[in-house]
Tab-separated table of C-alpha atoms and ligand atoms in Angstrom:
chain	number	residue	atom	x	y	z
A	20	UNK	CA	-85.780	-6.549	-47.305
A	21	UNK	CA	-86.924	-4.004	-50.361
A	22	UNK	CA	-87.785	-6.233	-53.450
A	23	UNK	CA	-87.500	-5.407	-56.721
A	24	UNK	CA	-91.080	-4.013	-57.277
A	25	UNK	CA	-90.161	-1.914	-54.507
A	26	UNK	CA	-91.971	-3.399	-51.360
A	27	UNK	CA	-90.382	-4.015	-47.945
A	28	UNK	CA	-90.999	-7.992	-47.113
A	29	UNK	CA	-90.492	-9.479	-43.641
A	30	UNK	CA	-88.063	-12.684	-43.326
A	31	UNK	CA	-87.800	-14.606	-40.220
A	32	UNK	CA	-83.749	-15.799	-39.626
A	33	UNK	CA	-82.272	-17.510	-37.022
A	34	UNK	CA	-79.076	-18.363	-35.828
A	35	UNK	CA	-78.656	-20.992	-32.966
A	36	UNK	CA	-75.857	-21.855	-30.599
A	37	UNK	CA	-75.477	-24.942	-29.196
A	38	UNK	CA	-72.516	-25.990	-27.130
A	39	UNK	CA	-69.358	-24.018	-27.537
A	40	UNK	CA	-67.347	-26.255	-25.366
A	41	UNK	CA	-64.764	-26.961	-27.996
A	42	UNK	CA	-64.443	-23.868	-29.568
A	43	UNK	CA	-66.480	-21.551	-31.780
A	44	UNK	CA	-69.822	-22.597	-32.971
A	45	UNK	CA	-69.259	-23.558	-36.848
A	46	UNK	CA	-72.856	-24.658	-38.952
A	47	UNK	CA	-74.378	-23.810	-42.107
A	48	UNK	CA	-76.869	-20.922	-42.960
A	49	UNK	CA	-80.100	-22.975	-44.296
A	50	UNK	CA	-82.499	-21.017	-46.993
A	51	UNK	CA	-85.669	-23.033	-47.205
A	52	UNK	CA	-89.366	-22.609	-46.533
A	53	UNK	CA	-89.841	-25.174	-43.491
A	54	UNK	CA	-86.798	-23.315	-41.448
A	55	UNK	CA	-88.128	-22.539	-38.183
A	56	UNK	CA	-86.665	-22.083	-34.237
A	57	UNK	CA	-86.921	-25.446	-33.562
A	58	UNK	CA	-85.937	-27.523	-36.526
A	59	UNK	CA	-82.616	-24.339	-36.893
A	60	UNK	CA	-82.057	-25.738	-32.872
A	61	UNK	CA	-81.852	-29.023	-33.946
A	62	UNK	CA	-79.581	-28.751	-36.499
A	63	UNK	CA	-77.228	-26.697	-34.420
A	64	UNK	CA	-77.403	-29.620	-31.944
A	65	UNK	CA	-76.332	-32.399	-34.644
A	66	UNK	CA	-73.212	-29.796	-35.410
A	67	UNK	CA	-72.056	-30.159	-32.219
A	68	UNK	CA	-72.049	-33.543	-32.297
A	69	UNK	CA	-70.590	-33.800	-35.949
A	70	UNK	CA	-67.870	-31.514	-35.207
A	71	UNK	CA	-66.734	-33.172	-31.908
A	72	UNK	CA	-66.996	-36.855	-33.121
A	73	UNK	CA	-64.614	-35.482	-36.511
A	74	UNK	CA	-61.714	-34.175	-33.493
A	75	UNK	CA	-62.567	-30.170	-34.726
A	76	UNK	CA	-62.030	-27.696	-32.276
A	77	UNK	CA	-65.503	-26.127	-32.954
A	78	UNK	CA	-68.608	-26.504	-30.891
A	79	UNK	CA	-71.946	-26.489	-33.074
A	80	UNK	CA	-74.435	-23.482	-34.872
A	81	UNK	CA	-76.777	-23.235	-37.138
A	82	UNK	CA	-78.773	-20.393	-38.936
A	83	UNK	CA	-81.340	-20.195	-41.861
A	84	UNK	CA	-84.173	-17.893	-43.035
A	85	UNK	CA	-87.716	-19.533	-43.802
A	86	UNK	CA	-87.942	-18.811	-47.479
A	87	UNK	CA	-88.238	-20.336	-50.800
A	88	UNK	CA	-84.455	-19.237	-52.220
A	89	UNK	CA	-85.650	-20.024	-56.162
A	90	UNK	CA	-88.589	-17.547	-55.900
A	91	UNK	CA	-86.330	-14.579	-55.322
A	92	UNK	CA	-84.082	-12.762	-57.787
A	93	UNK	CA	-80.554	-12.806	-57.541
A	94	UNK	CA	-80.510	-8.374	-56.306
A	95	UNK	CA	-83.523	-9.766	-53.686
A	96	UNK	CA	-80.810	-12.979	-52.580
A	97	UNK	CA	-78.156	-10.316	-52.014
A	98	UNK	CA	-80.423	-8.118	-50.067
A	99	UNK	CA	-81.800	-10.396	-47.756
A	100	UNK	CA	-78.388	-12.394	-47.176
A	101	UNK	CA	-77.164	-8.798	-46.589
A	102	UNK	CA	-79.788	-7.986	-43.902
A	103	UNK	CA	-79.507	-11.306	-42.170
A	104	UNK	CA	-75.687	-10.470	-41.987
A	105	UNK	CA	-76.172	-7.400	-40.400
A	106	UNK	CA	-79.111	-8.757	-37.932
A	107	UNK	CA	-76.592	-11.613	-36.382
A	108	UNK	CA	-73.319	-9.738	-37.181
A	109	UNK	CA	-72.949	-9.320	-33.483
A	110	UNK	CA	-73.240	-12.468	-32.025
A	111	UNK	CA	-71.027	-14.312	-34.305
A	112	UNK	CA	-66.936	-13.721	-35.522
A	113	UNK	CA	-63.948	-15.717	-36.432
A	114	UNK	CA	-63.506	-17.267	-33.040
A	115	UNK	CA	-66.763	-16.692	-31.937
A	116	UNK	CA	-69.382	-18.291	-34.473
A	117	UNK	CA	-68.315	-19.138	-38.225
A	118	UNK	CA	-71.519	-19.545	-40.301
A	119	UNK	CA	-71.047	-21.566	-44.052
A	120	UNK	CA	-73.708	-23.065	-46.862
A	121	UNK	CA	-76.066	-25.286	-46.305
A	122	UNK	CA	-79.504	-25.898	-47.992
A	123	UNK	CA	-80.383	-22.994	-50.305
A	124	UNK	CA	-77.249	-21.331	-49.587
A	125	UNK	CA	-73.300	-21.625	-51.921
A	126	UNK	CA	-70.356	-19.824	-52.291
A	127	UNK	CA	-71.617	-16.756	-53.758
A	128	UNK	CA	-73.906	-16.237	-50.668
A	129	UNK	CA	-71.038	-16.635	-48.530
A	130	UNK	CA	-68.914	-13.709	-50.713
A	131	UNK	CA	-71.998	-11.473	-49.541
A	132	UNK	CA	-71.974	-12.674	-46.160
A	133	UNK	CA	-68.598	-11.813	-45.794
A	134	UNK	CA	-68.527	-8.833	-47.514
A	135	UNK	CA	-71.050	-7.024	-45.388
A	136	UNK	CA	-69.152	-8.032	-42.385
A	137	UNK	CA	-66.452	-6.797	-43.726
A	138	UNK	CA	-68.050	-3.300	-44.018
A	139	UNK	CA	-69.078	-3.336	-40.253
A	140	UNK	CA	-65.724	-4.155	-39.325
A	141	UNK	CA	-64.078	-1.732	-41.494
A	142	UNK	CA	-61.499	-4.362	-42.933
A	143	UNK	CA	-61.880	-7.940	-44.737
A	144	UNK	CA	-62.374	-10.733	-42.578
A	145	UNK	CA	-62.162	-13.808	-44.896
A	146	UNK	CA	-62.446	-16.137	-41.850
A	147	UNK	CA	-65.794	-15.234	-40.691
A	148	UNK	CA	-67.296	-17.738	-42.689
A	149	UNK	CA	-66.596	-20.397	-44.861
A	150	UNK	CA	-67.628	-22.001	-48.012
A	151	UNK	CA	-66.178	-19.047	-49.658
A	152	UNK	CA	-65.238	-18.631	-53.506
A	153	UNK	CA	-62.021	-19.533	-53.795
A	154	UNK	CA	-61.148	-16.754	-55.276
A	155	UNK	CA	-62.233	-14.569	-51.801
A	156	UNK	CA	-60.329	-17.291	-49.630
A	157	UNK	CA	-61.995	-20.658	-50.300
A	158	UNK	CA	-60.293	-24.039	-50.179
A	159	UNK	CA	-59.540	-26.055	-52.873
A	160	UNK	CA	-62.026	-29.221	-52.631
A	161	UNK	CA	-64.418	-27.579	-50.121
A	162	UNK	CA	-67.470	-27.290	-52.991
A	163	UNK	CA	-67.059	-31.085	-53.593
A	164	UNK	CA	-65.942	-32.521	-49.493
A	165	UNK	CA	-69.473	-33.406	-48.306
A	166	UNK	CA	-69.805	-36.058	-51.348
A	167	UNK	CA	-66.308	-36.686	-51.850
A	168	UNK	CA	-66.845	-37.766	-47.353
A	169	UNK	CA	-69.976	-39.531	-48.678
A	170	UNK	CA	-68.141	-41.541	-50.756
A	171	UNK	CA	-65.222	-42.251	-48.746
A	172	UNK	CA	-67.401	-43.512	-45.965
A	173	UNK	CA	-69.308	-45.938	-48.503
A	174	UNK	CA	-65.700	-47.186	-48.901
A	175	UNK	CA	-65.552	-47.490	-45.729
A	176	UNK	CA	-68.311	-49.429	-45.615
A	177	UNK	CA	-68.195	-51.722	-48.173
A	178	UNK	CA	-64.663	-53.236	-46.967
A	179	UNK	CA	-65.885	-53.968	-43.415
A	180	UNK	CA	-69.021	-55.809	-45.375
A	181	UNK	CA	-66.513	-57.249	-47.364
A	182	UNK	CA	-68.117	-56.581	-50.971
A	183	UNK	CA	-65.499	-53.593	-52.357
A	184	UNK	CA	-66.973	-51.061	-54.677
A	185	UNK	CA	-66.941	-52.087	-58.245
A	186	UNK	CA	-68.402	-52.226	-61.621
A	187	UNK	CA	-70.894	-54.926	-59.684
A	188	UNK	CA	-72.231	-51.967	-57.484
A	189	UNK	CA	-75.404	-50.413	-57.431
A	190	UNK	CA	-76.496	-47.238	-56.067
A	191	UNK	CA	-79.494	-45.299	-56.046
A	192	UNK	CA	-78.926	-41.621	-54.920
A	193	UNK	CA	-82.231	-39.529	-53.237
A	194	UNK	CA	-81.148	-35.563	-54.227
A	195	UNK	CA	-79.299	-33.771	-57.248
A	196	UNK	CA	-77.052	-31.629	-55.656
A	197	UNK	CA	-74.227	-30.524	-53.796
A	198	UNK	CA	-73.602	-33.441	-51.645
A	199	UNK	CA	-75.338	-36.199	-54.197
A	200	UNK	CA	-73.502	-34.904	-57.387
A	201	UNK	CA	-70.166	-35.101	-56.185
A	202	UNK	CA	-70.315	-38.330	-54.408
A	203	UNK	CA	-71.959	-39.704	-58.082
A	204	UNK	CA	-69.078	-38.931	-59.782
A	205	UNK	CA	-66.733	-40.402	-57.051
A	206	UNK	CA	-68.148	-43.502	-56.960
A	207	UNK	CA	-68.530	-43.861	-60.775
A	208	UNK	CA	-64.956	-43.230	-61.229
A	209	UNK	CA	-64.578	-46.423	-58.910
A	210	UNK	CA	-66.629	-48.244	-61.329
A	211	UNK	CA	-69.762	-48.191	-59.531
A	212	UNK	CA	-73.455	-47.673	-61.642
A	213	UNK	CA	-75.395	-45.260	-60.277
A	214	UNK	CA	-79.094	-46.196	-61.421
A	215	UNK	CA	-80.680	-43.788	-59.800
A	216	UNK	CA	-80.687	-40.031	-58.892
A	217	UNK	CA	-83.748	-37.422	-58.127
A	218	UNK	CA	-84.970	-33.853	-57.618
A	219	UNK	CA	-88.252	-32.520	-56.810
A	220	UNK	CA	-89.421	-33.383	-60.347
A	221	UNK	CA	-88.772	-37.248	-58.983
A	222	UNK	CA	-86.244	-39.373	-60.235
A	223	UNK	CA	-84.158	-40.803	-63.316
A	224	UNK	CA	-83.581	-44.412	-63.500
A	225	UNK	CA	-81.269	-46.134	-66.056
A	226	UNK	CA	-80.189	-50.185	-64.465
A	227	UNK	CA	-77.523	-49.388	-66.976
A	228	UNK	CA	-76.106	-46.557	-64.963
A	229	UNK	CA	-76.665	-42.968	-65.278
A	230	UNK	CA	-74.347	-40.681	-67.349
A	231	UNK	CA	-74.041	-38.068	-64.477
A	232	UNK	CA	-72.300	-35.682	-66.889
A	233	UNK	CA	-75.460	-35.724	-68.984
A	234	UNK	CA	-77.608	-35.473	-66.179
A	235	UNK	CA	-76.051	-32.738	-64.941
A	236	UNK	CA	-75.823	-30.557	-68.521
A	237	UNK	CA	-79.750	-31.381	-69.318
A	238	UNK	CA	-80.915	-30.082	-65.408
A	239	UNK	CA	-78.802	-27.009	-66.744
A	240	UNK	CA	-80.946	-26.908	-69.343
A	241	UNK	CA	-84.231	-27.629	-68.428
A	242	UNK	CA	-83.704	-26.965	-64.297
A	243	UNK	CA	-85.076	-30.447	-63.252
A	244	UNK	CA	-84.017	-34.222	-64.241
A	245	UNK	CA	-87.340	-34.877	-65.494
A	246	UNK	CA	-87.885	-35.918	-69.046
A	247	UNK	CA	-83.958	-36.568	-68.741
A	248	UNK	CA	-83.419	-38.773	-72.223
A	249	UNK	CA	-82.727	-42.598	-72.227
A	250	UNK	CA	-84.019	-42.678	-68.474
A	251	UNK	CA	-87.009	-44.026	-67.084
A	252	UNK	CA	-88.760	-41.722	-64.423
A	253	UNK	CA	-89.235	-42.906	-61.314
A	254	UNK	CA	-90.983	-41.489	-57.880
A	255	UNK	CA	-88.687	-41.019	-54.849
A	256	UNK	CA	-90.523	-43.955	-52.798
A	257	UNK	CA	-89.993	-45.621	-55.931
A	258	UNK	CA	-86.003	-44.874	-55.961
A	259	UNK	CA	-85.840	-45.808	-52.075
A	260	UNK	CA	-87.093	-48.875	-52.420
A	261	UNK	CA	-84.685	-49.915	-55.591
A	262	UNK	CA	-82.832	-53.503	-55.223
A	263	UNK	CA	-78.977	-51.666	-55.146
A	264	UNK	CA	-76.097	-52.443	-52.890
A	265	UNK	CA	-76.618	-48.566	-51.790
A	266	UNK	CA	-78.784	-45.668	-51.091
A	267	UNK	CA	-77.433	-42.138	-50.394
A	268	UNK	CA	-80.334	-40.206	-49.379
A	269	UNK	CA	-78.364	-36.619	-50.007
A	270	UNK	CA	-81.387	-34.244	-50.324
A	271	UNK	CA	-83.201	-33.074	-46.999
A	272	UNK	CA	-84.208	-34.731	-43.607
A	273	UNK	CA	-87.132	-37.189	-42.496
A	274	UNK	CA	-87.957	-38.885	-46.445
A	275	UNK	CA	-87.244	-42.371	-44.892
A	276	UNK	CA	-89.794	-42.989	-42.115
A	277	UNK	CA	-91.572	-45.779	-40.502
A	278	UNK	CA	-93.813	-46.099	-43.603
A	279	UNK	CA	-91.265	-46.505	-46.465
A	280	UNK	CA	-88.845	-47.700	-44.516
A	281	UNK	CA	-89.829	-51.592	-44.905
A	282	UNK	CA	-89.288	-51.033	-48.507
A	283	UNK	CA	-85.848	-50.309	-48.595
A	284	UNK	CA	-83.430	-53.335	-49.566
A	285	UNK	CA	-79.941	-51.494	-50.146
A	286	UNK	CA	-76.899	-53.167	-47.767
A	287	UNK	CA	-75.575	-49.915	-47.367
A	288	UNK	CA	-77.357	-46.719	-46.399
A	289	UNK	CA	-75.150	-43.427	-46.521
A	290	UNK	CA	-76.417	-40.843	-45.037
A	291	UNK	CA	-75.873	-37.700	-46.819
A	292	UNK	CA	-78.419	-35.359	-45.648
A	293	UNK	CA	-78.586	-34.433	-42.353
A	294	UNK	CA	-81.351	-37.014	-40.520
A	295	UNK	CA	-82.842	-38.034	-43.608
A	296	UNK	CA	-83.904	-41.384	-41.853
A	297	UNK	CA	-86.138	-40.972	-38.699
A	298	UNK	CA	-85.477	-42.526	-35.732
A	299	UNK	CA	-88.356	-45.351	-36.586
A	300	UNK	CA	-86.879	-45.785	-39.747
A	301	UNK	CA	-82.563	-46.182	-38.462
A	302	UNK	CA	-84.162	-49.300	-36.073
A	303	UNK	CA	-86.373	-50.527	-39.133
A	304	UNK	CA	-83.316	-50.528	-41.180
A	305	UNK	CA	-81.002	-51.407	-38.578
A	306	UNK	CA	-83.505	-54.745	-37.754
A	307	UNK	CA	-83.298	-55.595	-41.381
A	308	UNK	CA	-79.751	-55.536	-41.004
A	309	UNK	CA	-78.534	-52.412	-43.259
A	310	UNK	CA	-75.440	-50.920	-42.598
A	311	UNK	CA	-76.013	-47.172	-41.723
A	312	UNK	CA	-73.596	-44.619	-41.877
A	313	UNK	CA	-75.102	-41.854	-39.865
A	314	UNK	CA	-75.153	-38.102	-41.062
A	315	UNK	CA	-72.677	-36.474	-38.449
A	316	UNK	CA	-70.198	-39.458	-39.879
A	317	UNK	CA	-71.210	-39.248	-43.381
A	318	UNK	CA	-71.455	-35.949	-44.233
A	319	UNK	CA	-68.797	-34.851	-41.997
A	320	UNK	CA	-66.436	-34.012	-45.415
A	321	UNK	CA	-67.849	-30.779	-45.102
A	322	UNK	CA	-67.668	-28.905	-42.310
A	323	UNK	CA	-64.223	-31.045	-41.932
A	324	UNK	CA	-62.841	-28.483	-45.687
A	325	UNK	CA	-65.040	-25.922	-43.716
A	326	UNK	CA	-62.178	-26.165	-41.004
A	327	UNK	CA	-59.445	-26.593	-43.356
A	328	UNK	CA	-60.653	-23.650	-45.517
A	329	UNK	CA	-60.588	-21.307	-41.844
A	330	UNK	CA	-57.078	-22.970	-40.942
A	331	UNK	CA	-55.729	-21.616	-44.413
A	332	UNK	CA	-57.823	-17.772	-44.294
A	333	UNK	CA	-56.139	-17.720	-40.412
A	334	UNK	CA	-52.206	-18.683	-42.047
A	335	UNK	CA	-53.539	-16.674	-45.106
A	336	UNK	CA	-51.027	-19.485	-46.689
A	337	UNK	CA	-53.353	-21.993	-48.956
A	338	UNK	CA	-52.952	-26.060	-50.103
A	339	UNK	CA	-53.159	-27.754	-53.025
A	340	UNK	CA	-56.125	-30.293	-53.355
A	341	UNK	CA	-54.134	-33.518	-52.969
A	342	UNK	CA	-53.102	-32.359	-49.526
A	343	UNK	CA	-56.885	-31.180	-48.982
A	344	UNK	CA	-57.710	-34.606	-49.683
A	345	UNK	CA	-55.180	-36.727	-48.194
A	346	UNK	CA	-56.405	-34.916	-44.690
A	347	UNK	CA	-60.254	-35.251	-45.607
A	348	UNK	CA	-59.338	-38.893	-45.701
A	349	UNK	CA	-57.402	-39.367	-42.622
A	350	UNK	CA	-59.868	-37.895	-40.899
A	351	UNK	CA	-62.802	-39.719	-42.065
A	352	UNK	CA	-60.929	-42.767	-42.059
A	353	UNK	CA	-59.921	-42.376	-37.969
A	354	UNK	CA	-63.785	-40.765	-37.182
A	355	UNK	CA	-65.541	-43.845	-39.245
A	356	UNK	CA	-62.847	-46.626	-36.987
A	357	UNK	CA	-63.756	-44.989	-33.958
A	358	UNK	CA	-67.853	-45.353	-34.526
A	359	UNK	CA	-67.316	-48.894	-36.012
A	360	UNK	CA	-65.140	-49.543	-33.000
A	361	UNK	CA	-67.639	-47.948	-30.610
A	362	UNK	CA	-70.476	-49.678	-32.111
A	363	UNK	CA	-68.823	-53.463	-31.406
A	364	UNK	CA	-68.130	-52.207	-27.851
A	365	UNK	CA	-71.743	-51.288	-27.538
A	366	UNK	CA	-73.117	-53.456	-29.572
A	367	UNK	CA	-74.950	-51.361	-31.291
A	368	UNK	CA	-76.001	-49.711	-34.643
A	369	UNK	CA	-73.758	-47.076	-35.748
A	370	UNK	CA	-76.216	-44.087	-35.854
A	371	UNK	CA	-75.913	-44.742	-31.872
A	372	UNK	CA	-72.533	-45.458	-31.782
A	373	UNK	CA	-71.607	-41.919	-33.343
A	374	UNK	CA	-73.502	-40.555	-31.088
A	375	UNK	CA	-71.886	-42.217	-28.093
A	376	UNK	CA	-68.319	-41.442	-29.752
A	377	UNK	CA	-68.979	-37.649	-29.718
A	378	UNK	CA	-70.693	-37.539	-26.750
A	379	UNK	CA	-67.659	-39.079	-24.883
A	380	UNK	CA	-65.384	-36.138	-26.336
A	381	UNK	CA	-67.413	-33.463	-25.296
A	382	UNK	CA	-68.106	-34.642	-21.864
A	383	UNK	CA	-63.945	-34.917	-21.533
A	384	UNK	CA	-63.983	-31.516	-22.639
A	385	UNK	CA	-66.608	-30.070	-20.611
A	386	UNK	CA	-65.255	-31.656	-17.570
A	387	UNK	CA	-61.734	-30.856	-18.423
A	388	UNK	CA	-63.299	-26.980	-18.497
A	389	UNK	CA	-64.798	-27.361	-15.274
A	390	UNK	CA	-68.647	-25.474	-14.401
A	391	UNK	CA	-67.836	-21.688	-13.730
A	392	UNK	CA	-69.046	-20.164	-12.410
A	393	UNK	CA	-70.404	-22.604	-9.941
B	30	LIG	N1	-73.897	-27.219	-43.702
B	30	LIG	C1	-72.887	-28.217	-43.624
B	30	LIG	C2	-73.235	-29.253	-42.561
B	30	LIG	O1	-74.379	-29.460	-42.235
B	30	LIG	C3	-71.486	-27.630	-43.472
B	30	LIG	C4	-71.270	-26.787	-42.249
B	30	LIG	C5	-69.937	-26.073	-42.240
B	30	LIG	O2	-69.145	-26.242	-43.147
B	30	LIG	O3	-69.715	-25.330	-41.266
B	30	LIG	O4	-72.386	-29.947	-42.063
């Protein structure tokens, strides 16, 4: 990739594969600095799973690049979302392997994605990826599914514990972004104070509840929460180991371990990341009787728009956002019965039970497809 100064700079991408029994692989493109092979494999793995427990006809991918996103300029973004385009272009397609954000990545780097395809092709091809603008193809409600999901499944939640979200509920939220944003404002509407939210500058932390709005305009302003007005700042461990009825972790994987994860007293634990508990920490948690609603479950409200948003490029025909919603519901609402279900047959935690759900529909399918050749 030539940056600005002029100077060629090598990137290592990937893009992974990982069962395609289903249908094509579908997964996000991840821009971070700690993306490697096998991290980018397991990823892909946890799509597969996520997408066959959710009933999509997609088996699981994932890519990324091993970079630090903020330290480029937007012409260098372009450039190297361009090249990486162009590297994989040939092993991926509409019904082959449809690529969308993930860490690092958003709409606009999709519109480049897509438009370099394009050029190879010789024609627009809005459904090779998703997460798209909407105004190159995008779905209404796809920029907010992954918290609105989040959200739904704390819902979800909270009824079978019996203690319904209201202005009595607490939650402390690990991340500032896509998926953690989103799901704040959700569960705020319902009443809900949300004490708690964080970035890499740490985290804000008003018992009152947080005025997300406000949070939101001064990170605009000054790029991180901290020194966020009226708010006591707080360290991560710190906001993990609050006393609230819930704790999204919505930021990146492994930040609840077997060393914090003792601390942590919320009844509900939503999983927004992908594996931001490790597997030491889901049994400490589970032990200590948490409810855990596991990533593929959880943040599921993504890739699930991500379908939606490839149904509607296919039709070229487009919803409105209550009917993009009413689906994103049903089909939380069936996936999250089916662990909870699974998890009283097996009588076991749900992080296992999801696991067991979606592992049951892929070996129907994989049977069902038979080994050829044999
Ligand atoms: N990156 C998101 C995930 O981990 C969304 C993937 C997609 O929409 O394909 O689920």
């Amino acid at each position: 990739v030539r940056l600005d100064d002029g100077t060629v700079k090598t990137f290592v991408g990937y893009r992974v594969q990982h069962n395609l029994s289903l249908g094509p692989g579908k997964g996000g493109i991840r821009y971070h600095p700690a993306v490697d092979l096998s991290e980018t494999a397991g990823l892909a793995m946890l799509m597969t799973f996520k997408c066959a427990l959710v009933g999509l006809p997609y088996g699981g991918a994932k890519g990324g690049i091993a970079v630090d996103p903020t330290l480029l300029s937007r012409a260098e973004l372009q450039a190297l979302t361009r090249r990486y385009a162009t590297e994989i272009n040939m092993i991926i397609g509409p019904h082959v392997d449809i690529p969308a954000p993930d860490i690092g990545t958003d709409g606009q780097t999709m519109a480049w994605f897509m438009d370099t395809y394009s050029q190879i092709k010789g024609y627009t091809e809005g459904a090779i990826v998703t997460g798209k603008p909407l105004e190159l193809g995008g779905s209404k409600g796809r920029a907010e599914s992954t918290g609105k999901g989040v959200a739904y499944c704390v819902n979800f939640a909270a009824e079978k514990l019996g203690m319904p979200i209201n202005q009595n509920t607490t939650v402390a939220i690990h991340g500032f972004g896509k998926v953690a944003i989103p799901a704040a404002y959700d569960l705020g509407a319902q009443g809900a104070k949300i004490v708690a939210v964080s970035d890499i500058s740490g985290g804000v932390y008003d018992a009152n509840g947080l005025d997300i709005a406000k949070c939101e305009a001064w990170v605009k302003e000054n790029k991180v929460l901290k020194g966020m007005p009226g708010t006591k700042h707080i360290t991560n461990e710190e906001l993990f180991a609050l006393n609230v009825d819930v704790l999204i972790p919505a930021a990146i994987d492994g930040v609840i371990t077997k060393d914090n994860a003792h601390n942590v007293k919320a009844k509900i634990i939503a999983e927004g990341a992908n594996g931001p508990l490790t597997k030491e920490a889901v049994d400490i948690v589970s032990q200590k009787g948490a409810f855990l609603i596991p990533d593929v479950l959880c943040n599921a409200g993504g890739v699930i728009v991500s379908y939606f948003e490839w149904v509607q490029g296919l039709q070229s025909f487009f919803w409105d956002l209550d009917e993009v919603n009413k689906r994103l519901h049903s089909i939380m609402k069936d996936a999250f019965e089916n662990v909870y279900a699974t998890s009283k047959e097996f009588n076991c935690n749900m992080k296992s039970a999801a696991l067991v759900a979606a592992i049951r529909r892929l070996e129907r399918a994989m049977k069902l497809r038979g080994l050829w050749p044999s």
